[in-house]
PDB file of C-alpha atoms in Angstrom:
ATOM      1  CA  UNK A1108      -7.200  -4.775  -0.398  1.00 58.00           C
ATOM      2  CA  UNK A1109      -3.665  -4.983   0.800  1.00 82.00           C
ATOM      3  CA  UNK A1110      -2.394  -2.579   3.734  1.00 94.00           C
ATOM      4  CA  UNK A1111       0.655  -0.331   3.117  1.00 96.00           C
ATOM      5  CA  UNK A1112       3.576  -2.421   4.700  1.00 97.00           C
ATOM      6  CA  UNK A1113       5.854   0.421   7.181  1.00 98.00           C
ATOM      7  CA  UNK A1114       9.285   0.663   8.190  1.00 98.00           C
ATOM      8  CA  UNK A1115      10.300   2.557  11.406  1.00 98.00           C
ATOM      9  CA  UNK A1116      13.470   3.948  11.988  1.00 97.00           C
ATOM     10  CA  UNK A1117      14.755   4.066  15.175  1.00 96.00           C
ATOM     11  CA  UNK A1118      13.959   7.926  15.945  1.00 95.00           C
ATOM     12  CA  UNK A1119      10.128   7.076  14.933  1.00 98.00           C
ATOM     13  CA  UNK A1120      10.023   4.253  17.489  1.00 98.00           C
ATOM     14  CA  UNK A1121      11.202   6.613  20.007  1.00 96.00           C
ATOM     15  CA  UNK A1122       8.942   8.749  19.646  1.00 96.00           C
ATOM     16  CA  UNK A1123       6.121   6.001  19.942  1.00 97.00           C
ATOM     17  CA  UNK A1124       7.389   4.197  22.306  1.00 96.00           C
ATOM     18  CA  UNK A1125       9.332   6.418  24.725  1.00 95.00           C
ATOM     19  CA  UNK A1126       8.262  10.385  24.338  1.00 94.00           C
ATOM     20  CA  UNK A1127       4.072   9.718  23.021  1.00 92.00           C
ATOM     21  CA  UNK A1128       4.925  12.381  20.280  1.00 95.00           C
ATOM     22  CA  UNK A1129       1.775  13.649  18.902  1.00 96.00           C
ATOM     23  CA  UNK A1130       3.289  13.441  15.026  1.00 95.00           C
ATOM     24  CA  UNK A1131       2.915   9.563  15.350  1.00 96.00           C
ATOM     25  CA  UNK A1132      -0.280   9.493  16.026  1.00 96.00           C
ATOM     26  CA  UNK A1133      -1.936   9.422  12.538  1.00 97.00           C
ATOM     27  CA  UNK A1134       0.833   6.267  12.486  1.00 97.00           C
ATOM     28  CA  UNK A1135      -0.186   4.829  15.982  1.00 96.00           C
ATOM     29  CA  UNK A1136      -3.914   4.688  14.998  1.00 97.00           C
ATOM     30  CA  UNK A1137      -3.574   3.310  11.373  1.00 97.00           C
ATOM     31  CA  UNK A1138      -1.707   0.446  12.871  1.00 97.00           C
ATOM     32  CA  UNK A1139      -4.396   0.436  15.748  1.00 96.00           C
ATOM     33  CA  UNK A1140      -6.816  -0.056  13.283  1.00 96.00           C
ATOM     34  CA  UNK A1141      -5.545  -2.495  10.668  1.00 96.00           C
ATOM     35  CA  UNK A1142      -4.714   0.267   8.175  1.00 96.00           C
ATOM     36  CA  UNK A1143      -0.763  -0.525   7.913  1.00 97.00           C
ATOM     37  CA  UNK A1144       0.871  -3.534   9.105  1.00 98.00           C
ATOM     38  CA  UNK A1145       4.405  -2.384  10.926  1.00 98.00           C
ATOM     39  CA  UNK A1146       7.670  -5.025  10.266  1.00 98.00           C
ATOM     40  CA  UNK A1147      11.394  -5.024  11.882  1.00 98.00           C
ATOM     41  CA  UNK A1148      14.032  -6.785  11.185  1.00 97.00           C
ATOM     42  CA  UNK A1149      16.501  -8.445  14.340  1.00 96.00           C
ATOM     43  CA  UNK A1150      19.291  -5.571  12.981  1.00 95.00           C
ATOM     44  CA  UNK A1151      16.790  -2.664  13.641  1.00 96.00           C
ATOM     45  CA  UNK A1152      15.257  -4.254  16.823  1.00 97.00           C
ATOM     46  CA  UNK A1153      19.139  -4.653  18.201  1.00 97.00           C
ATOM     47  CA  UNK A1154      19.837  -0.556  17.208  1.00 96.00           C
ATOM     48  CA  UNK A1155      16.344   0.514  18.994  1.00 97.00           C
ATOM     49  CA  UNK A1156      17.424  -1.755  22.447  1.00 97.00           C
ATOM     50  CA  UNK A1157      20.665  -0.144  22.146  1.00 96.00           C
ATOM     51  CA  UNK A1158      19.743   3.291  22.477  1.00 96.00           C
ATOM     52  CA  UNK A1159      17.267   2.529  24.953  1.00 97.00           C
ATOM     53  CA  UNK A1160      19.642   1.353  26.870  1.00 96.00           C
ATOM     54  CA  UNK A1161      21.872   4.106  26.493  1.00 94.00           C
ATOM     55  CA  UNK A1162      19.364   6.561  27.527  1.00 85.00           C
ATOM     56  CA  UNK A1163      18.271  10.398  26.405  1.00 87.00           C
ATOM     57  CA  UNK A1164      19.458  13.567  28.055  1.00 83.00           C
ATOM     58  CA  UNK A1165      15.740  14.317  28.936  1.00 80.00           C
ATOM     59  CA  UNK A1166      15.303  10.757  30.088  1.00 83.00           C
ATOM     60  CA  UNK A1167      16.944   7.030  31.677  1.00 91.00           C
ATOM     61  CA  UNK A1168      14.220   4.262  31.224  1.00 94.00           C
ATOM     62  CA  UNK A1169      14.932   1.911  33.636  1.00 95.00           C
ATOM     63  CA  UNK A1170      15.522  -2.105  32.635  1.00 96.00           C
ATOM     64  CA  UNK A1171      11.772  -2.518  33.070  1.00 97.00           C
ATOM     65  CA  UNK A1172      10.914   0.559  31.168  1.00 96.00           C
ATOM     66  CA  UNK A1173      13.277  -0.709  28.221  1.00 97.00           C
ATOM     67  CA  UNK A1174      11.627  -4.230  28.162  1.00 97.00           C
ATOM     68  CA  UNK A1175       8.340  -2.539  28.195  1.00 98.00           C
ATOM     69  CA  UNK A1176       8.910  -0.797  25.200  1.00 97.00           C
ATOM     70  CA  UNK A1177      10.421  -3.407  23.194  1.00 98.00           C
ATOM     71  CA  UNK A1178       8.121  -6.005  24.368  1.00 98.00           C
ATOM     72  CA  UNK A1179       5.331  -3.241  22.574  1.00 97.00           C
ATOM     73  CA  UNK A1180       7.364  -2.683  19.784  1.00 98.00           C
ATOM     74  CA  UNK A1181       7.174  -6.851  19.139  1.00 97.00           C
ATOM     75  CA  UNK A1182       3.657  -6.565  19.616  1.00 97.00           C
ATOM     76  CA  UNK A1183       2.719  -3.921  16.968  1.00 96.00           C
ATOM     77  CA  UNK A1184       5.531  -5.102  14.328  1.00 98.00           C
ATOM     78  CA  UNK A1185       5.548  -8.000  12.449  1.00 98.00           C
ATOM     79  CA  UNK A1186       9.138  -9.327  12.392  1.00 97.00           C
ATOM     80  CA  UNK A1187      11.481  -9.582   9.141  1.00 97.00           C
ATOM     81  CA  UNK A1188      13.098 -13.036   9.049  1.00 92.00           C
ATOM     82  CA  UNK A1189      15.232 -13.080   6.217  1.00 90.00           C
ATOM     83  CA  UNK A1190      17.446 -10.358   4.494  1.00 86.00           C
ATOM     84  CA  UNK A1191      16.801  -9.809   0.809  1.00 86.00           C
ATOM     85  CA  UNK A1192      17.935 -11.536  -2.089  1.00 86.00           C
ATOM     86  CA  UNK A1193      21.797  -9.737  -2.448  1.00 85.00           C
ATOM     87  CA  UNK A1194      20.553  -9.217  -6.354  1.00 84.00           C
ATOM     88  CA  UNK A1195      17.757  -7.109  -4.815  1.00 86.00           C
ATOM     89  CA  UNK A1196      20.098  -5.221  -2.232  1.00 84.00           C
ATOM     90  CA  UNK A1197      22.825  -4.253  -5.387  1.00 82.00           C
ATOM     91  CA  UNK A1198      19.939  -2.335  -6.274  1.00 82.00           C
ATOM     92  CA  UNK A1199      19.079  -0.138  -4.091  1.00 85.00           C
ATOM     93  CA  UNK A1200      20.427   3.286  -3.089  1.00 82.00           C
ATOM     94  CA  UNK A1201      24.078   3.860  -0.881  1.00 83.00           C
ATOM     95  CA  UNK A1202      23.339   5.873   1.915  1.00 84.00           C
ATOM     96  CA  UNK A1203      26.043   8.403   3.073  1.00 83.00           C
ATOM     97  CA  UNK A1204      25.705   6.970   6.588  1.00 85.00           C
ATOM     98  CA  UNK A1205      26.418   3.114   6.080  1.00 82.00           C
ATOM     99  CA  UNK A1206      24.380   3.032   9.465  1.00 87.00           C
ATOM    100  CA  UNK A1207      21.347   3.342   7.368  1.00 91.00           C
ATOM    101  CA  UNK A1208      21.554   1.295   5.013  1.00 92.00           C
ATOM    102  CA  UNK A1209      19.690  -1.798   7.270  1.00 94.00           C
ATOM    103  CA  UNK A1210      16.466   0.949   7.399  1.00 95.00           C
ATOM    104  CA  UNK A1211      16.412   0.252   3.421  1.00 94.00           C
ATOM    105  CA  UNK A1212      17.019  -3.330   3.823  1.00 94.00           C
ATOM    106  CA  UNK A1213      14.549  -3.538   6.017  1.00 96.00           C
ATOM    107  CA  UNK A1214      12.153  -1.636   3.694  1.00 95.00           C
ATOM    108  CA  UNK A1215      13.352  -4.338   0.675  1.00 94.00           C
ATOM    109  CA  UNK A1216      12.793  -7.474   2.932  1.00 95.00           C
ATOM    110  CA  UNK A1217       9.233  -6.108   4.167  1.00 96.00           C
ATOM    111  CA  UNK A1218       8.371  -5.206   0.223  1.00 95.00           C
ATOM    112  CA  UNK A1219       7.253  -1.955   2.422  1.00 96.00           C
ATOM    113  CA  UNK A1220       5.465   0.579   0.524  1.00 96.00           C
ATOM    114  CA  UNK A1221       7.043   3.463   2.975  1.00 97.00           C
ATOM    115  CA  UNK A1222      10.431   3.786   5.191  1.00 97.00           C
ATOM    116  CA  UNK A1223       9.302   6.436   8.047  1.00 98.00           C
ATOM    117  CA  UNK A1224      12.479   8.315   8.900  1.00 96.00           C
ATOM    118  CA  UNK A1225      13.320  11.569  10.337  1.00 95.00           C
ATOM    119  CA  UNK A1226      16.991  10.931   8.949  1.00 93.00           C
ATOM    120  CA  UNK A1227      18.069  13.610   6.949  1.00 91.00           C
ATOM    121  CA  UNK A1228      19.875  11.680   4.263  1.00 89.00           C
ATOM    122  CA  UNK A1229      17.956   9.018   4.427  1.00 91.00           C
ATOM    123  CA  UNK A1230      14.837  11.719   3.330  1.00 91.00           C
ATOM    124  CA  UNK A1231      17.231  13.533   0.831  1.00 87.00           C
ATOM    125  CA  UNK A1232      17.560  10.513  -1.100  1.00 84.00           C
ATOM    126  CA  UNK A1233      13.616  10.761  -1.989  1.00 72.00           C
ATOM    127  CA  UNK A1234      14.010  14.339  -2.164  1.00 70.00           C
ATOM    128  CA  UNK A1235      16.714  13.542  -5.081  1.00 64.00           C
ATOM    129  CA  UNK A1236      14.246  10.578  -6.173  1.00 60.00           C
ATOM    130  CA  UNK A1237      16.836   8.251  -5.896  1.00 63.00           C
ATOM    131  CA  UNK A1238      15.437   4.708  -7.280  1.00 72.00           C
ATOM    132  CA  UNK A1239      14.173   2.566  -4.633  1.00 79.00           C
ATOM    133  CA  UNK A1240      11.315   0.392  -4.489  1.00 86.00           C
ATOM    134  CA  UNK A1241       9.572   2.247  -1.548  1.00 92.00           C
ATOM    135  CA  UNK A1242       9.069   6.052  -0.488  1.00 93.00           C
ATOM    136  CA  UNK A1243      10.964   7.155   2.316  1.00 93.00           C
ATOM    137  CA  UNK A1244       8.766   9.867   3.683  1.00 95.00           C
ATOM    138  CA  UNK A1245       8.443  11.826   7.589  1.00 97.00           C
ATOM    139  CA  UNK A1246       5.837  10.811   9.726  1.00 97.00           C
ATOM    140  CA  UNK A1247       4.046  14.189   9.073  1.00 97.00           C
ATOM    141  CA  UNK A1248       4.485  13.238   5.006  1.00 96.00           C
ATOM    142  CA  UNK A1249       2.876   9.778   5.964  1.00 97.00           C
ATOM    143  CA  UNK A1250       0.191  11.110   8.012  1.00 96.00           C
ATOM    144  CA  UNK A1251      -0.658  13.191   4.483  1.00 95.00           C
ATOM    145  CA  UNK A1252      -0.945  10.061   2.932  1.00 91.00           C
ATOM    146  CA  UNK A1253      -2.968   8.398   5.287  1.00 91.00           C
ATOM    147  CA  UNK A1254      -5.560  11.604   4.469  1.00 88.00           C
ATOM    148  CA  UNK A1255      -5.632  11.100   1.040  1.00 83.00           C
TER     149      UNK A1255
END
């Protein structure tokens, strides 16, 4: 039986790696477990270092903090080494925010099942059921699924 392949956006991440936000949980222990196998691609991993860099107005990780976190989010994904076929990108949806369009590459390249997102456009284009190969769902929507 094949595991449900997962794409993070950068908020999700966050929220794993930096605040311990009890919505990923349900998330955090299906990957524990074997349940769902995580990917990234070098164009998401280079937005998530940026913004830890940058900091949070609750929070400034430190250098070490930063490489902590990315050095956990290597260990738990699996990483994306090529793009997509451009045929196969044509086809998916146009995000308002060009800025998110990599989060549905991503999803393409990883053949992921679900993008994780707590984007609001990126969620209103499932909401519209706008055609994409994947369902782009909130963690709380995901950790339905993993009850089912």
């Amino acid at each position: 039986m094949s595991r449900p392949r997962l794409i993070l956006d950068t908020h999700v991440w966050l929220d794993w790696l930096v605040f311990d936000d009890p919505g990923i949980v349900p998330i955090r222990n299906a990957a524990g477990t074997g349940r769902v196998e995580l990917y990234i691609d070098a164009v998401c991993e280079a937005e998530l270092a940026r913004v830890l860099a940058r900091g949070f107005a609750s929070r400034k990780l430190d250098a070490k903090e930063q490489e902590a976190c990315l050095a956990q989010c290597r260990r738990i994904a699996k990483r994306i080494d090529a793009p997509p076929p451009e045929a196969e990108r044509a086809g998916l949806p146009r995000c308002r925010d060009p800025d998110d369009q990599k989060l549905l590459e991503a999803a393409l390249a990883a053949r992921a099942a679900f993008l994780i997102t707590k984007d609001r456009e990126l969620l209103r284009l499932d909401r519209h059921r706008v055609r994409a190969p994947f369902r782009i769902v909130t963690p709380a929507q995901y950790a339905d699924e993993l009850r089912r």
